[in-house]
PDB file of C-alpha atoms in Angstrom:
ATOM      1  CA  MET A  12     -13.112 -56.289  31.018  1.00  0.00           C
ATOM      2  CA  SER A  13     -12.158 -58.655  28.308  1.00  0.00           C
ATOM      3  CA  VAL A  14      -8.499 -58.959  27.295  1.00  0.00           C
ATOM      4  CA  SER A  15      -7.384 -60.461  23.997  1.00  0.00           C
ATOM      5  CA  SER A  16      -3.825 -60.983  22.816  1.00  0.00           C
ATOM      6  CA  LYS A  17      -1.922 -57.738  22.209  1.00  0.00           C
ATOM      7  CA  GLU A  18      -4.962 -55.677  23.173  1.00  0.00           C
ATOM      8  CA  PHE A  19      -4.872 -53.236  26.050  1.00  0.00           C
ATOM      9  CA  CYS A  20      -8.375 -52.322  27.123  1.00  0.00           C
ATOM     10  CA  THR A  21      -9.165 -49.092  28.891  1.00  0.00           C
ATOM     11  CA  SER A  22     -12.003 -48.677  31.445  1.00  0.00           C
ATOM     12  CA  GLU A  23     -14.079 -45.761  32.722  1.00  0.00           C
ATOM     13  CA  THR A  24     -12.047 -43.250  34.596  1.00  0.00           C
ATOM     14  CA  ALA A  25     -12.747 -40.763  37.406  1.00  0.00           C
ATOM     15  CA  TRP A  26     -10.889 -37.881  35.676  1.00  0.00           C
ATOM     16  CA  CYS A  27     -12.562 -34.564  34.857  1.00  0.00           C
ATOM     17  CA  PRO A  28     -13.739 -34.247  31.272  1.00  0.00           C
ATOM     18  CA  GLY A  29     -10.994 -32.555  29.302  1.00  0.00           C
ATOM     19  CA  CYS A  30      -8.175 -33.644  31.604  1.00  0.00           C
ATOM     20  CA  GLY A  31      -4.829 -34.140  29.902  1.00  0.00           C
ATOM     21  CA  ASN A  32      -4.566 -37.622  31.480  1.00  0.00           C
ATOM     22  CA  PHE A  33      -6.995 -38.987  28.861  1.00  0.00           C
ATOM     23  CA  SER A  34      -4.537 -38.285  26.073  1.00  0.00           C
ATOM     24  CA  ILE A  35      -1.644 -39.779  28.039  1.00  0.00           C
ATOM     25  CA  LEU A  36      -3.680 -42.947  28.734  1.00  0.00           C
ATOM     26  CA  LYS A  37      -4.607 -43.193  25.018  1.00  0.00           C
ATOM     27  CA  CYS A  38      -1.060 -42.656  23.926  1.00  0.00           C
ATOM     28  CA  LEU A  39       0.260 -45.257  26.405  1.00  0.00           C
ATOM     29  CA  LYS A  40      -2.180 -47.834  25.071  1.00  0.00           C
ATOM     30  CA  GLN A  41      -1.114 -47.037  21.479  1.00  0.00           C
ATOM     31  CA  SER A  42       2.539 -47.152  22.325  1.00  0.00           C
ATOM     32  CA  LEU A  43       2.284 -50.594  23.939  1.00  0.00           C
ATOM     33  CA  GLU A  44       0.247 -52.007  21.108  1.00  0.00           C
ATOM     34  CA  GLU A  45       2.558 -50.610  18.433  1.00  0.00           C
ATOM     35  CA  LEU A  46       5.508 -52.183  20.262  1.00  0.00           C
ATOM     36  CA  GLY A  47       3.736 -55.501  20.126  1.00  0.00           C
ATOM     37  CA  LYS A  48       3.518 -55.939  23.863  1.00  0.00           C
ATOM     38  CA  ASP A  49       0.935 -58.252  25.490  1.00  0.00           C
ATOM     39  CA  PRO A  50      -0.847 -57.072  28.605  1.00  0.00           C
ATOM     40  CA  HIS A  51       0.736 -59.911  30.671  1.00  0.00           C
ATOM     41  CA  GLU A  52       4.208 -58.690  29.751  1.00  0.00           C
ATOM     42  CA  VAL A  53       3.624 -55.216  31.194  1.00  0.00           C
ATOM     43  CA  LEU A  54       3.587 -53.945  34.761  1.00  0.00           C
ATOM     44  CA  LEU A  55       2.191 -50.464  35.458  1.00  0.00           C
ATOM     45  CA  VAL A  56       3.200 -48.953  38.804  1.00  0.00           C
ATOM     46  CA  ALA A  57       2.087 -45.745  40.494  1.00  0.00           C
ATOM     47  CA  GLY A  58       1.837 -44.072  43.901  1.00  0.00           C
ATOM     48  CA  ILE A  59      -1.062 -41.785  44.823  1.00  0.00           C
ATOM     49  CA  GLY A  60      -2.660 -39.004  42.857  1.00  0.00           C
ATOM     50  CA  GLN A  61      -4.926 -38.362  39.856  1.00  0.00           C
ATOM     51  CA  ALA A  62      -2.149 -39.457  37.411  1.00  0.00           C
ATOM     52  CA  ALA A  63      -1.401 -42.385  39.691  1.00  0.00           C
ATOM     53  CA  LYS A  64      -4.826 -43.830  38.853  1.00  0.00           C
ATOM     54  CA  THR A  65      -3.570 -44.626  35.318  1.00  0.00           C
ATOM     55  CA  PRO A  66      -2.677 -48.278  36.041  1.00  0.00           C
ATOM     56  CA  GLN A  67      -6.244 -48.815  37.217  1.00  0.00           C
ATOM     57  CA  TYR A  68      -7.645 -47.838  33.781  1.00  0.00           C
ATOM     58  CA  LEU A  69      -5.484 -50.077  31.489  1.00  0.00           C
ATOM     59  CA  SER A  70      -5.584 -53.830  31.355  1.00  0.00           C
ATOM     60  CA  ALA A  71      -2.104 -55.020  32.403  1.00  0.00           C
ATOM     61  CA  ASN A  72      -0.376 -56.018  35.631  1.00  0.00           C
ATOM     62  CA  SER A  73      -0.572 -53.106  38.001  1.00  0.00           C
ATOM     63  CA  PHE A  74       0.444 -51.877  41.422  1.00  0.00           C
ATOM     64  CA  CYS A  75      -0.558 -48.637  43.222  1.00  0.00           C
ATOM     65  CA  GLY A  76       1.368 -48.156  46.410  1.00  0.00           C
ATOM     66  CA  LEU A  77       2.127 -45.476  48.958  1.00  0.00           C
ATOM     67  CA  HIS A  78       2.522 -41.832  48.080  1.00  0.00           C
ATOM     68  CA  GLY A  79       5.919 -41.299  46.486  1.00  0.00           C
ATOM     69  CA  ARG A  80       6.913 -44.953  46.662  1.00  0.00           C
ATOM     70  CA  ALA A  81       6.237 -46.037  43.051  1.00  0.00           C
ATOM     71  CA  LEU A  82       9.894 -46.233  41.984  1.00  0.00           C
ATOM     72  CA  PRO A  83      11.118 -48.709  44.657  1.00  0.00           C
ATOM     73  CA  VAL A  84       8.291 -51.071  43.782  1.00  0.00           C
ATOM     74  CA  ALA A  85       8.988 -50.745  40.087  1.00  0.00           C
ATOM     75  CA  ILE A  86      12.744 -51.427  40.355  1.00  0.00           C
ATOM     76  CA  ALA A  87      12.130 -54.375  42.738  1.00  0.00           C
ATOM     77  CA  ALA A  88       9.695 -55.909  40.241  1.00  0.00           C
ATOM     78  CA  LYS A  89      12.173 -55.437  37.382  1.00  0.00           C
ATOM     79  CA  ILE A  90      15.048 -56.917  39.413  1.00  0.00           C
ATOM     80  CA  ALA A  91      12.868 -59.948  40.266  1.00  0.00           C
ATOM     81  CA  ASN A  92      11.665 -60.405  36.624  1.00  0.00           C
ATOM     82  CA  GLN A  93      13.707 -58.650  33.957  1.00  0.00           C
ATOM     83  CA  ASN A  94      11.298 -59.967  31.291  1.00  0.00           C
ATOM     84  CA  LEU A  95       8.629 -57.555  32.508  1.00  0.00           C
ATOM     85  CA  THR A  96       8.171 -54.160  30.813  1.00  0.00           C
ATOM     86  CA  VAL A  97       7.888 -51.962  33.853  1.00  0.00           C
ATOM     87  CA  ILE A  98       6.397 -48.494  33.489  1.00  0.00           C
ATOM     88  CA  VAL A  99       5.751 -45.975  36.254  1.00  0.00           C
ATOM     89  CA  ASN A 100       2.857 -43.554  35.615  1.00  0.00           C
ATOM     90  CA  SER A 101       2.547 -40.930  38.300  1.00  0.00           C
ATOM     91  CA  GLY A 102       2.258 -37.201  38.884  1.00  0.00           C
ATOM     92  CA  GLU A 103       4.971 -34.576  39.639  1.00  0.00           C
ATOM     93  CA  GLY A 104       3.957 -34.477  43.233  1.00  0.00           C
ATOM     94  CA  ASP A 105       4.270 -38.215  43.691  1.00  0.00           C
ATOM     95  CA  SER A 106       7.481 -38.395  41.610  1.00  0.00           C
ATOM     96  CA  TYR A 107       9.370 -35.217  42.488  1.00  0.00           C
ATOM     97  CA  GLY A 108       7.847 -34.261  45.843  1.00  0.00           C
ATOM     98  CA  GLU A 109       7.014 -37.231  48.059  1.00  0.00           C
ATOM     99  CA  GLY A 110       9.200 -39.445  45.882  1.00  0.00           C
ATOM    100  CA  GLY A 111      11.983 -36.985  45.261  1.00  0.00           C
ATOM    101  CA  ASN A 112      14.662 -38.979  47.066  1.00  0.00           C
ATOM    102  CA  HIS A 113      13.714 -42.147  45.194  1.00  0.00           C
ATOM    103  CA  PHE A 114      13.774 -40.156  41.947  1.00  0.00           C
ATOM    104  CA  ILE A 115      17.418 -39.126  42.481  1.00  0.00           C
ATOM    105  CA  HIS A 116      18.789 -42.470  43.665  1.00  0.00           C
ATOM    106  CA  ASN A 117      16.871 -44.491  41.110  1.00  0.00           C
ATOM    107  CA  ILE A 118      18.833 -42.580  38.466  1.00  0.00           C
ATOM    108  CA  ARG A 119      22.050 -43.702  40.081  1.00  0.00           C
ATOM    109  CA  ARG A 120      20.992 -47.351  40.006  1.00  0.00           C
ATOM    110  CA  ASN A 121      19.858 -47.224  36.351  1.00  0.00           C
ATOM    111  CA  VAL A 122      17.402 -50.119  36.556  1.00  0.00           C
ATOM    112  CA  ASP A 123      15.717 -50.644  33.147  1.00  0.00           C
ATOM    113  CA  ILE A 124      12.350 -49.082  33.866  1.00  0.00           C
ATOM    114  CA  THR A 125      10.350 -46.224  32.181  1.00  0.00           C
ATOM    115  CA  HIS A 126       9.056 -43.290  34.192  1.00  0.00           C
ATOM    116  CA  PHE A 127       6.203 -41.183  32.755  1.00  0.00           C
ATOM    117  CA  VAL A 128       5.567 -38.169  34.942  1.00  0.00           C
ATOM    118  CA  HIS A 129       2.170 -36.491  34.365  1.00  0.00           C
ATOM    119  CA  ASP A 130       3.225 -32.918  35.174  1.00  0.00           C
ATOM    120  CA  ASN A 131       0.281 -30.557  35.650  1.00  0.00           C
ATOM    121  CA  GLN A 132       2.076 -28.261  38.086  1.00  0.00           C
ATOM    122  CA  ILE A 133      -0.594 -28.635  40.766  1.00  0.00           C
ATOM    123  CA  TYR A 134      -1.763 -31.149  43.361  1.00  0.00           C
ATOM    124  CA  ALA A 135      -4.986 -32.112  41.702  1.00  0.00           C
ATOM    125  CA  LEU A 136      -6.193 -35.059  43.811  1.00  0.00           C
ATOM    126  CA  THR A 137      -6.259 -32.789  46.909  1.00  0.00           C
ATOM    127  CA  LYS A 138      -7.894 -29.964  44.920  1.00  0.00           C
ATOM    128  CA  GLY A 139      -5.175 -27.559  44.069  1.00  0.00           C
ATOM    129  CA  GLN A 140      -2.083 -26.858  46.153  1.00  0.00           C
ATOM    130  CA  ALA A 141       1.261 -25.761  44.659  1.00  0.00           C
ATOM    131  CA  SER A 142       3.327 -28.759  43.569  1.00  0.00           C
ATOM    132  CA  PRO A 143       7.122 -29.076  43.151  1.00  0.00           C
ATOM    133  CA  THR A 144       6.941 -27.725  39.589  1.00  0.00           C
ATOM    134  CA  SER A 145       4.455 -24.850  40.234  1.00  0.00           C
ATOM    135  CA  ALA A 146       5.907 -21.502  39.233  1.00  0.00           C
ATOM    136  CA  GLU A 147       7.071 -19.104  41.972  1.00  0.00           C
ATOM    137  CA  GLY A 148       4.144 -16.755  42.604  1.00  0.00           C
ATOM    138  CA  HIS A 149       1.504 -19.304  41.492  1.00  0.00           C
ATOM    139  CA  VAL A 150      -1.652 -18.391  43.460  1.00  0.00           C
ATOM    140  CA  THR A 151      -3.716 -21.267  44.800  1.00  0.00           C
ATOM    141  CA  GLY A 152      -6.480 -21.657  47.439  1.00  0.00           C
ATOM    142  CA  VAL A 153      -3.740 -22.440  49.919  1.00  0.00           C
ATOM    143  CA  GLN A 154      -0.848 -20.266  48.632  1.00  0.00           C
ATOM    144  CA  THR A 155      -3.071 -17.160  48.474  1.00  0.00           C
ATOM    145  CA  GLU A 156      -0.130 -14.832  48.097  1.00  0.00           C
ATOM    146  CA  GLY A 157       1.545 -17.114  45.623  1.00  0.00           C
ATOM    147  CA  SER A 158       4.000 -19.948  46.031  1.00  0.00           C
ATOM    148  CA  MET A 159       7.247 -18.728  47.594  1.00  0.00           C
ATOM    149  CA  ASN A 160       9.272 -21.722  46.432  1.00  0.00           C
ATOM    150  CA  THR A 161      11.560 -22.001  43.433  1.00  0.00           C
ATOM    151  CA  PRO A 162      10.096 -24.587  41.038  1.00  0.00           C
ATOM    152  CA  LEU A 163      11.955 -27.833  40.556  1.00  0.00           C
ATOM    153  CA  ASN A 164      13.463 -28.346  37.105  1.00  0.00           C
ATOM    154  CA  PRO A 165      13.143 -32.161  36.712  1.00  0.00           C
ATOM    155  CA  ILE A 166      14.817 -32.231  33.229  1.00  0.00           C
ATOM    156  CA  LEU A 167      17.928 -30.441  34.512  1.00  0.00           C
ATOM    157  CA  MET A 168      18.000 -32.506  37.711  1.00  0.00           C
ATOM    158  CA  ALA A 169      17.735 -35.822  35.813  1.00  0.00           C
ATOM    159  CA  ILE A 170      20.562 -34.891  33.421  1.00  0.00           C
ATOM    160  CA  ALA A 171      22.741 -33.639  36.245  1.00  0.00           C
ATOM    161  CA  ALA A 172      22.146 -36.835  38.307  1.00  0.00           C
ATOM    162  CA  GLY A 173      23.226 -38.988  35.384  1.00  0.00           C
ATOM    163  CA  ALA A 174      20.028 -40.234  33.745  1.00  0.00           C
ATOM    164  CA  GLY A 175      20.636 -41.739  30.315  1.00  0.00           C
ATOM    165  CA  PHE A 176      17.260 -40.874  28.712  1.00  0.00           C
ATOM    166  CA  VAL A 177      15.444 -37.615  29.457  1.00  0.00           C
ATOM    167  CA  ALA A 178      12.608 -36.229  27.419  1.00  0.00           C
ATOM    168  CA  ARG A 179       9.731 -33.765  27.630  1.00  0.00           C
ATOM    169  CA  ALA A 180       6.391 -34.135  25.880  1.00  0.00           C
ATOM    170  CA  PHE A 181       2.952 -32.520  25.866  1.00  0.00           C
ATOM    171  CA  SER A 182      -0.394 -34.322  26.219  1.00  0.00           C
ATOM    172  CA  GLY A 183      -1.803 -32.071  23.468  1.00  0.00           C
ATOM    173  CA  GLU A 184       0.698 -33.446  20.937  1.00  0.00           C
ATOM    174  CA  PRO A 185      -0.282 -37.162  20.860  1.00  0.00           C
ATOM    175  CA  GLU A 186       1.727 -38.099  17.785  1.00  0.00           C
ATOM    176  CA  GLN A 187       4.989 -36.857  19.324  1.00  0.00           C
ATOM    177  CA  LEU A 188       4.040 -38.246  22.680  1.00  0.00           C
ATOM    178  CA  VAL A 189       3.577 -41.752  21.283  1.00  0.00           C
ATOM    179  CA  SER A 190       6.921 -41.540  19.520  1.00  0.00           C
ATOM    180  CA  ILE A 191       8.732 -40.478  22.714  1.00  0.00           C
ATOM    181  CA  MET A 192       6.924 -43.049  24.845  1.00  0.00           C
ATOM    182  CA  LYS A 193       8.034 -45.829  22.503  1.00  0.00           C
ATOM    183  CA  GLN A 194      11.683 -44.631  22.560  1.00  0.00           C
ATOM    184  CA  ALA A 195      11.593 -44.422  26.356  1.00  0.00           C
ATOM    185  CA  ILE A 196      10.234 -47.953  26.686  1.00  0.00           C
ATOM    186  CA  LEU A 197      12.834 -49.375  24.253  1.00  0.00           C
ATOM    187  CA  TYR A 198      15.703 -47.517  26.009  1.00  0.00           C
ATOM    188  CA  LYS A 199      17.910 -49.912  28.052  1.00  0.00           C
ATOM    189  CA  GLY A 200      18.099 -48.287  31.435  1.00  0.00           C
ATOM    190  CA  TYR A 201      16.096 -45.730  33.412  1.00  0.00           C
ATOM    191  CA  SER A 202      14.170 -43.334  31.128  1.00  0.00           C
ATOM    192  CA  LEU A 203      12.272 -40.252  32.250  1.00  0.00           C
ATOM    193  CA  VAL A 204       9.553 -38.509  30.245  1.00  0.00           C
ATOM    194  CA  ASP A 205       8.175 -35.337  31.872  1.00  0.00           C
ATOM    195  CA  ILE A 206       4.728 -34.933  30.214  1.00  0.00           C
ATOM    196  CA  LEU A 207       3.151 -31.468  30.510  1.00  0.00           C
ATOM    197  CA  GLN A 208      -0.482 -32.141  31.150  1.00  0.00           C
ATOM    198  CA  PRO A 209      -2.957 -29.284  31.912  1.00  0.00           C
ATOM    199  CA  CYS A 210      -5.325 -29.694  34.855  1.00  0.00           C
ATOM    200  CA  ILE A 211      -8.542 -27.904  33.747  1.00  0.00           C
ATOM    201  CA  SER A 212     -10.052 -27.866  37.210  1.00  0.00           C
ATOM    202  CA  PHE A 213      -7.350 -26.597  39.539  1.00  0.00           C
ATOM    203  CA  ASN A 214      -4.707 -24.920  37.414  1.00  0.00           C
ATOM    204  CA  LYS A 215      -6.073 -21.994  35.450  1.00  0.00           C
ATOM    205  CA  ILE A 216      -2.614 -20.763  34.463  1.00  0.00           C
ATOM    206  CA  ASN A 217      -0.854 -23.669  32.702  1.00  0.00           C
ATOM    207  CA  THR A 218      -3.673 -24.375  30.323  1.00  0.00           C
ATOM    208  CA  PHE A 219      -3.712 -26.023  26.860  1.00  0.00           C
ATOM    209  CA  SER A 220      -3.603 -22.523  25.371  1.00  0.00           C
ATOM    210  CA  TYR A 221      -0.642 -21.540  27.626  1.00  0.00           C
ATOM    211  CA  TYR A 222       1.417 -24.498  26.354  1.00  0.00           C
ATOM    212  CA  GLN A 223       0.379 -24.245  22.728  1.00  0.00           C
ATOM    213  CA  LYS A 224       1.750 -20.660  22.637  1.00  0.00           C
ATOM    214  CA  ARG A 225       5.131 -21.764  24.162  1.00  0.00           C
ATOM    215  CA  ILE A 226       6.093 -25.289  23.211  1.00  0.00           C
ATOM    216  CA  TYR A 227       8.206 -26.148  20.206  1.00  0.00           C
ATOM    217  CA  LYS A 228       9.616 -29.394  18.862  1.00  0.00           C
ATOM    218  CA  LEU A 229      13.349 -29.919  18.815  1.00  0.00           C
ATOM    219  CA  LYS A 230      14.751 -29.745  15.220  1.00  0.00           C
ATOM    220  CA  SER A 231      15.674 -32.961  13.479  1.00  0.00           C
ATOM    221  CA  ASP A 232      19.360 -32.021  13.535  1.00  0.00           C
ATOM    222  CA  TYR A 233      19.330 -31.563  17.337  1.00  0.00           C
ATOM    223  CA  ASN A 234      21.896 -33.892  18.935  1.00  0.00           C
ATOM    224  CA  PRO A 235      20.600 -35.426  22.196  1.00  0.00           C
ATOM    225  CA  TYR A 236      23.953 -36.949  22.898  1.00  0.00           C
ATOM    226  CA  ASP A 237      25.486 -33.526  23.479  1.00  0.00           C
ATOM    227  CA  LYS A 238      25.230 -33.024  27.200  1.00  0.00           C
ATOM    228  CA  VAL A 239      26.048 -29.337  27.243  1.00  0.00           C
ATOM    229  CA  GLU A 240      23.336 -28.583  24.675  1.00  0.00           C
ATOM    230  CA  ALA A 241      20.930 -30.761  26.605  1.00  0.00           C
ATOM    231  CA  ILE A 242      21.554 -28.734  29.775  1.00  0.00           C
ATOM    232  CA  LYS A 243      20.897 -25.540  27.776  1.00  0.00           C
ATOM    233  CA  LYS A 244      17.618 -26.994  26.566  1.00  0.00           C
ATOM    234  CA  ALA A 245      16.706 -28.119  30.117  1.00  0.00           C
ATOM    235  CA  LEU A 246      17.070 -24.553  31.272  1.00  0.00           C
ATOM    236  CA  GLU A 247      14.487 -23.372  28.701  1.00  0.00           C
ATOM    237  CA  PHE A 248      11.127 -23.115  30.479  1.00  0.00           C
ATOM    238  CA  GLY A 249       9.269 -19.862  29.977  1.00  0.00           C
ATOM    239  CA  ASN A 250       8.249 -18.204  26.770  1.00  0.00           C
ATOM    240  CA  GLN A 251       9.728 -21.218  24.929  1.00  0.00           C
ATOM    241  CA  ILE A 252       9.602 -24.813  26.075  1.00  0.00           C
ATOM    242  CA  PRO A 253      11.424 -27.511  24.011  1.00  0.00           C
ATOM    243  CA  MET A 254       9.714 -30.836  23.335  1.00  0.00           C
ATOM    244  CA  GLY A 255      11.447 -34.052  22.445  1.00  0.00           C
ATOM    245  CA  VAL A 256      14.314 -36.320  23.583  1.00  0.00           C
ATOM    246  CA  ILE A 257      16.467 -33.729  25.272  1.00  0.00           C
ATOM    247  CA  TYR A 258      19.351 -36.031  26.426  1.00  0.00           C
ATOM    248  CA  GLN A 259      20.351 -39.585  25.660  1.00  0.00           C
ATOM    249  CA  ALA A 260      23.447 -41.622  26.499  1.00  0.00           C
ATOM    250  CA  GLU A 261      24.417 -45.248  26.630  1.00  0.00           C
ATOM    251  CA  LYS A 262      24.906 -46.471  30.183  1.00  0.00           C
ATOM    252  CA  ARG A 263      25.410 -49.832  31.783  1.00  0.00           C
ATOM    253  CA  THR A 264      22.198 -50.970  33.470  1.00  0.00           C
ATOM    254  CA  PHE A 265      21.828 -52.356  37.000  1.00  0.00           C
ATOM    255  CA  HIS A 266      21.378 -55.811  35.542  1.00  0.00           C
ATOM    256  CA  GLU A 267      24.509 -55.612  33.408  1.00  0.00           C
ATOM    257  CA  LYS A 268      26.628 -54.551  36.426  1.00  0.00           C
ATOM    258  CA  ASN A 269      25.230 -57.161  38.822  1.00  0.00           C
ATOM    259  CA  SER A 270      27.029 -60.558  38.678  1.00  0.00           C
ATOM    260  CA  VAL A 271      23.910 -62.509  39.621  1.00  0.00           C
ATOM    261  CA  LEU A 272      21.426 -60.687  37.357  1.00  0.00           C
ATOM    262  CA  SER A 273      23.756 -60.439  34.371  1.00  0.00           C
ATOM    263  CA  SER A 274      23.371 -64.218  33.728  1.00  0.00           C
ATOM    264  CA  GLY A 275      20.099 -63.368  31.972  1.00  0.00           C
ATOM    265  CA  VAL A 276      18.028 -65.715  34.185  1.00  0.00           C
ATOM    266  CA  PRO A 277      15.279 -63.782  35.991  1.00  0.00           C
ATOM    267  CA  LEU A 278      15.844 -63.737  39.724  1.00  0.00           C
ATOM    268  CA  LEU A 279      12.512 -65.418  40.310  1.00  0.00           C
ATOM    269  CA  ASP A 280      13.594 -68.430  38.224  1.00  0.00           C
ATOM    270  CA  GLN A 281      16.994 -68.833  39.862  1.00  0.00           C
ATOM    271  CA  HIS A 282      17.559 -71.723  42.275  1.00  0.00           C
ATOM    272  CA  GLN A 283      17.412 -70.704  45.868  1.00  0.00           C
ATOM    273  CA  ASP A 284      19.027 -72.660  48.701  1.00  0.00           C
ATOM    274  CA  VAL A 285      16.222 -72.708  51.236  1.00  0.00           C
ATOM    275  CA  SER A 286      18.544 -73.973  54.035  1.00  0.00           C
ATOM    276  CA  LEU A 287      20.769 -70.907  53.536  1.00  0.00           C
ATOM    277  CA  ILE A 288      17.749 -68.617  53.798  1.00  0.00           C
ATOM    278  CA  GLU A 289      16.726 -70.334  57.026  1.00  0.00           C
ATOM    279  CA  LYS A 290      20.274 -69.964  58.320  1.00  0.00           C
ATOM    280  CA  TYR A 291      20.234 -66.193  57.683  1.00  0.00           C
ATOM    281  CA  ILE A 292      16.822 -65.823  59.268  1.00  0.00           C
ATOM    282  CA  ARG A 293      18.028 -67.579  62.467  1.00  0.00           C
ATOM    283  CA  GLU A 294      21.161 -65.425  62.469  1.00  0.00           C
ATOM    284  CA  PHE A 295      19.608 -61.998  61.919  1.00  0.00           C
ATOM    285  CA  VAL A 296      16.001 -62.217  63.151  1.00  0.00           C
TER     286      VAL A 296
END
């Protein structure tokens, strides 16, 4: 795979033809190129899942780790090198299920990373079990009488936990998705974009047609800085599903609050006293 300046190349994928992930990958590539990023400036991180394969299909720095552990890797990389544009691409199972604890506490830390969640409301890699966002009553090959669990509302949870940038997009609306992706990447702090993405193989309910009948774009006069209105929009998920930047607020980032990192010098470039490190190793190991 050849890589030229400011060109992100995609490679052959293992996704099913018609999968919503194709549009997300294309929009991610377009967003990074329109923002003028170079591949070496970007780190793509994921855990495990179909969506989590995204970093493998785009030419940039990448890391795929354990199931649900994408966020710790991403924030550690950003803390070490704040010049990197760090983007997590992973599914709702990886992000809200196995990684649910990291999701909550990463919001509290507010490290400047971007989190794109490919939300198809099903565990697709393992061929179709109910995921954290599957609707109650959703019948699968495992939940034959329907899921008994209340679905997670990631938008509401993120706003309530204190996230400063929370958005929802649809893989079938690429123009809006690119716009939201670029805003999320440029936001200073943790940004979440929940991307509704139909799984054509294992979710026969939440299809492209299902979403096209329900989604609507937030009006131009919608105020994303109004937290009460944002919570009302977060609660809309049924016959109507709002798309756009649902909540936004200015918040001090982890780097701005940390006395060492706020100097602007990446941690990896800061002088380290080797003798002090050896002292601590002898003391604690």
